[in-house]
Every structure is written in structure tokens, then in C-alpha cells.
One Martini backbone bead per residue (centre of mass of N, CA, C, O) as a GRO file, in nm:
protein
  148
    1MET     BB    1  11.719   8.789   8.660
    2LEU     BB    2  11.608   9.046   8.791
    3ASP     BB    3  11.453   9.146   8.543
    4VAL     BB    4  11.243   8.918   8.544
    5LEU     BB    5  11.131   8.964   8.828
    6GLU     BB    6  11.039   9.253   8.785
    7ALA     BB    7  10.848   9.203   8.547
    8PHE     BB    8  10.668   8.990   8.678
    9THR     BB    9  10.579   9.161   8.919
   10ILE     BB   10  10.450   9.392   8.763
   11VAL     BB   11  10.237   9.218   8.624
   12VAL     BB   12  10.097   9.090   8.867
   13VAL     BB   13  10.029   9.355   9.016
   14GLY     BB   14   9.892   9.505   8.780
   15VAL     BB   15   9.659   9.306   8.736
   16MET     BB   16   9.547   9.321   9.020
   17VAL     BB   17   9.482   9.620   9.011
   18GLY     BB   18   9.290   9.602   8.769
   19VAL     BB   19   9.080   9.423   8.899
   20GLU     BB   20   9.017   9.601   9.148
   21PHE     BB   21   8.939   9.851   8.987
   22SER     BB   22   8.709   9.718   8.829
   23VAL     BB   23   8.535   9.647   9.067
   24ALA     BB   24   8.500   9.939   9.179
   25PHE     BB   25   8.436  10.106   8.877
   26VAL     BB   26   8.253   9.874   8.719
   27ILE     BB   27   8.116   9.613   8.823
   28ASN     BB   28   7.952   9.729   9.067
   29ARG     BB   29   7.795   9.934   8.892
   30ILE     BB   30   7.657   9.729   8.717
   31LEU     BB   31   7.521   9.563   8.942
   32ASP     BB   32   7.364   9.810   9.071
   33ALA     BB   33   7.189   9.851   8.786
   34LEU     BB   34   7.035   9.611   8.824
   35PRO     BB   35   6.760   9.438   8.850
   36GLU     BB   36   6.661   9.373   9.142
   37ASP     BB   37   6.853   9.079   9.241
   38SER     BB   38   7.102   9.069   9.049
   39GLY     BB   39   7.325   9.230   9.198
   40GLN     BB   40   7.339   9.056   9.455
   41LEU     BB   41   7.402   8.790   9.308
   42GLY     BB   42   7.661   8.894   9.171
   43ARG     BB   43   7.816   8.960   9.431
   44ALA     BB   44   7.811   8.676   9.547
   45HIS     BB   45   7.963   8.543   9.315
   46GLY     BB   46   8.211   8.727   9.323
   47GLY     BB   47   8.287   8.656   9.616
   48ARG     BB   48   8.348   8.361   9.556
   49MET     BB   49   8.547   8.384   9.324
   50LEU     BB   50   8.748   8.611   9.431
   51GLY     BB   51   8.779   8.486   9.721
   52ALA     BB   52   8.963   8.249   9.599
   53VAL     BB   53   9.189   8.418   9.431
   54MET     BB   54   9.305   8.678   9.579
   55PRO     BB   55   9.481   8.564   9.807
   56VAL     BB   56   9.693   8.441   9.619
   57TRP     BB   57   9.765   8.704   9.470
   58TYR     BB   58   9.860   8.870   9.713
   59ILE     BB   59  10.080   8.675   9.813
   60THR     BB   60  10.239   8.655   9.553
   61SER     BB   61  10.307   8.953   9.536
   62LEU     BB   62  10.457   8.968   9.805
   63VAL     BB   63  10.675   8.757   9.739
   64LEU     BB   64  10.790   8.899   9.490
   65VAL     BB   65  10.872   9.161   9.634
   66ALA     BB   66  11.061   9.027   9.836
   67ALA     BB   67  11.250   8.904   9.627
   68TRP     BB   68  11.331   9.171   9.500
   69ALA     BB   69  11.452   9.300   9.755
   70VAL     BB   70  11.669   9.083   9.798
   71ALA     BB   71  11.800   9.066   9.509
   72GLY     BB   72  11.813   9.411   9.508
   73TRP     BB   73  11.950   9.540   9.762
   74HIS     BB   74  12.204   9.694   9.588
   75HIS     BB   75  11.994   9.852   9.435
   76HIS     BB   76  11.818  10.064   9.282
   77GLY     BB   77  11.500  10.104   9.458
   78THR     BB   78  11.460   9.931   9.721
   79GLY     BB   79  11.293  10.123   9.897
   80LEU     BB   80  11.043  10.111   9.712
   81VAL     BB   81  10.996   9.807   9.735
   82VAL     BB   82  10.959   9.796  10.040
   83THR     BB   83  10.721   9.992  10.048
   84ALA     BB   84  10.539   9.823   9.868
   85GLY     BB   85  10.534   9.583  10.060
   86ALA     BB   86  10.401   9.734  10.295
   87LEU     BB   87  10.140   9.797  10.137
   88LEU     BB   88  10.062   9.502  10.086
   89ILE     BB   89  10.036   9.430  10.380
   90LEU     BB   90   9.814   9.633  10.439
   91SER     BB   91   9.610   9.508  10.236
   92VAL     BB   92   9.589   9.237  10.385
   93ILE     BB   93   9.493   9.344  10.655
   94MET     BB   94   9.244   9.485  10.549
   95SER     BB   95   9.113   9.238  10.435
   96LEU     BB   96   9.094   9.064  10.697
   97LEU     BB   97   8.947   9.292  10.883
   98LEU     BB   98   8.726   9.427  10.663
   99LEU     BB   99   8.643   9.255  10.396
  100VAL     BB  100   8.609   8.947  10.450
  101PRO     BB  101   8.369   8.948  10.647
  102ILE     BB  102   8.170   9.065  10.442
  103ASN     BB  103   8.214   8.864  10.213
  104ASN     BB  104   8.133   8.606  10.370
  105ARG     BB  105   7.843   8.695  10.393
  106GLY     BB  106   7.763   8.785  10.094
  107LYS     BB  107   7.819   8.500   9.946
  108THR     BB  108   7.541   8.372  10.094
  109TRP     BB  109   7.339   8.547   9.964
  110THR     BB  110   6.995   8.588   9.920
  111PRO     BB  111   6.683   8.707   9.882
  112GLU     BB  112   6.590   8.522  10.135
  113ASN     BB  113   6.865   8.575  10.351
  114ARG     BB  114   6.909   8.860  10.362
  115PRO     BB  115   6.965   9.135  10.513
  116GLU     BB  116   6.841   9.445  10.563
  117ASP     BB  117   7.161   9.572  10.551
  118TRP     BB  118   7.306   9.488  10.280
  119LYS     BB  119   7.369   9.762  10.145
  120GLU     BB  120   7.542   9.879  10.371
  121GLN     BB  121   7.755   9.654  10.362
  122MET     BB  122   7.837   9.705  10.066
  123ASN     BB  123   7.920  10.002  10.108
  124ARG     BB  124   8.143   9.939  10.310
  125TRP     BB  125   8.309   9.762  10.126
  126ASP     BB  126   8.357   9.975   9.911
  127ARG     BB  127   8.513  10.177  10.085
  128PHE     BB  128   8.742   9.985  10.161
  129HIS     BB  129   8.820   9.917   9.867
  130TYR     BB  130   8.912  10.198   9.779
  131VAL     BB  131   9.150  10.205   9.974
  132ARG     BB  132   9.291   9.950   9.874
  133VAL     BB  133   9.334  10.048   9.587
  134ALA     BB  134   9.515  10.285   9.662
  135VAL     BB  135   9.737  10.115   9.792
  136ILE     BB  136   9.806   9.932   9.538
  137ILE     BB  137   9.871  10.163   9.350
  138ALA     BB  138  10.108  10.268   9.512
  139ALA     BB  139  10.274  10.011   9.496
  140PHE     BB  140  10.293  10.002   9.188
  141ALA     BB  141  10.430  10.279   9.152
  142LEU     BB  142  10.684  10.207   9.312
  143LEU     BB  143  10.775   9.977   9.128
  144ALA     BB  144  10.803  10.148   8.875
  145ALA     BB  145  11.007  10.353   9.000
  146ALA     BB  146  11.234  10.139   9.062
  147LEU     BB  147  11.313  10.116   8.748
  148ALA     BB  148  11.427  10.421   8.697
   0.00000   0.00000   0.00000
């Protein structure tokens, strides 16, 4: 049963990492290259859509990692799993303190109501997001290493 939990956790966390990596290095670059207000509108829509899904995904990932740590407490690699869990907790804290406030503002913006510094706010979100992506990639790598 532990093998199933490990595999399911790796898949859930891995797909989450892939989505966040794609947002950082593919989707936002595409949106930023669109003409006129299209990129800002796309970011607002993405903020609404992913802002609804990602909190559940992050918490689910964290719960699965915690379950893996408890179920595999006496198995090889548990320290790596616990460290991965700590990194996922850090990513949730970063999200709540740094990224969500910007996202909550940005998802309501239109070309008519966005603030003058909207690009600077999106750049700040991007910088925080790059750090969060690095943190969750590290967590994923630790989970993969725990299986070795």
C-alpha cells in the first residue's frame, strides 16, 4: 500500500510542479508577447482559474506527503520526505504571504481599471513565482530521491 501512496504522491506533486513551471517559463512569456491588452487580460483570467485550483492542489500535495512520511516512518528515505514536506509548507506560506495578494488584485484587473504600476506588480509576482517554483522542484526531487 505504501508503494501506491508513494507513486500517487509523486504523480500529484510532479504534475503540480509541471503546471507551475509551465506558468513561469511558457504561459506568462506567451501572454507577455501578445499585443495590446491581451496579455493582461490573459493573466487576469489565469489568475482566476489557477487561483481557484492551485490552493487545493498544494494542500492535497502536502497531505499526501505527510501521509507518506507517517506511513513510511521506519522506511529508508523518510527524512527526505519530511524535508520535501517542509519545502511544500514553505511554498504554501510564500503563496499566502507573497503571491496570493498580488494575484487577488491582478485577477480583477481590466484595461479600464488596472493600476498604473500593473506591469511592475506582475513582474514582482513573477519573481516570487520563480522562487516558489524552485522550492517545489526541490521538494519533488527529494520525493524522487526518497524512492531510490
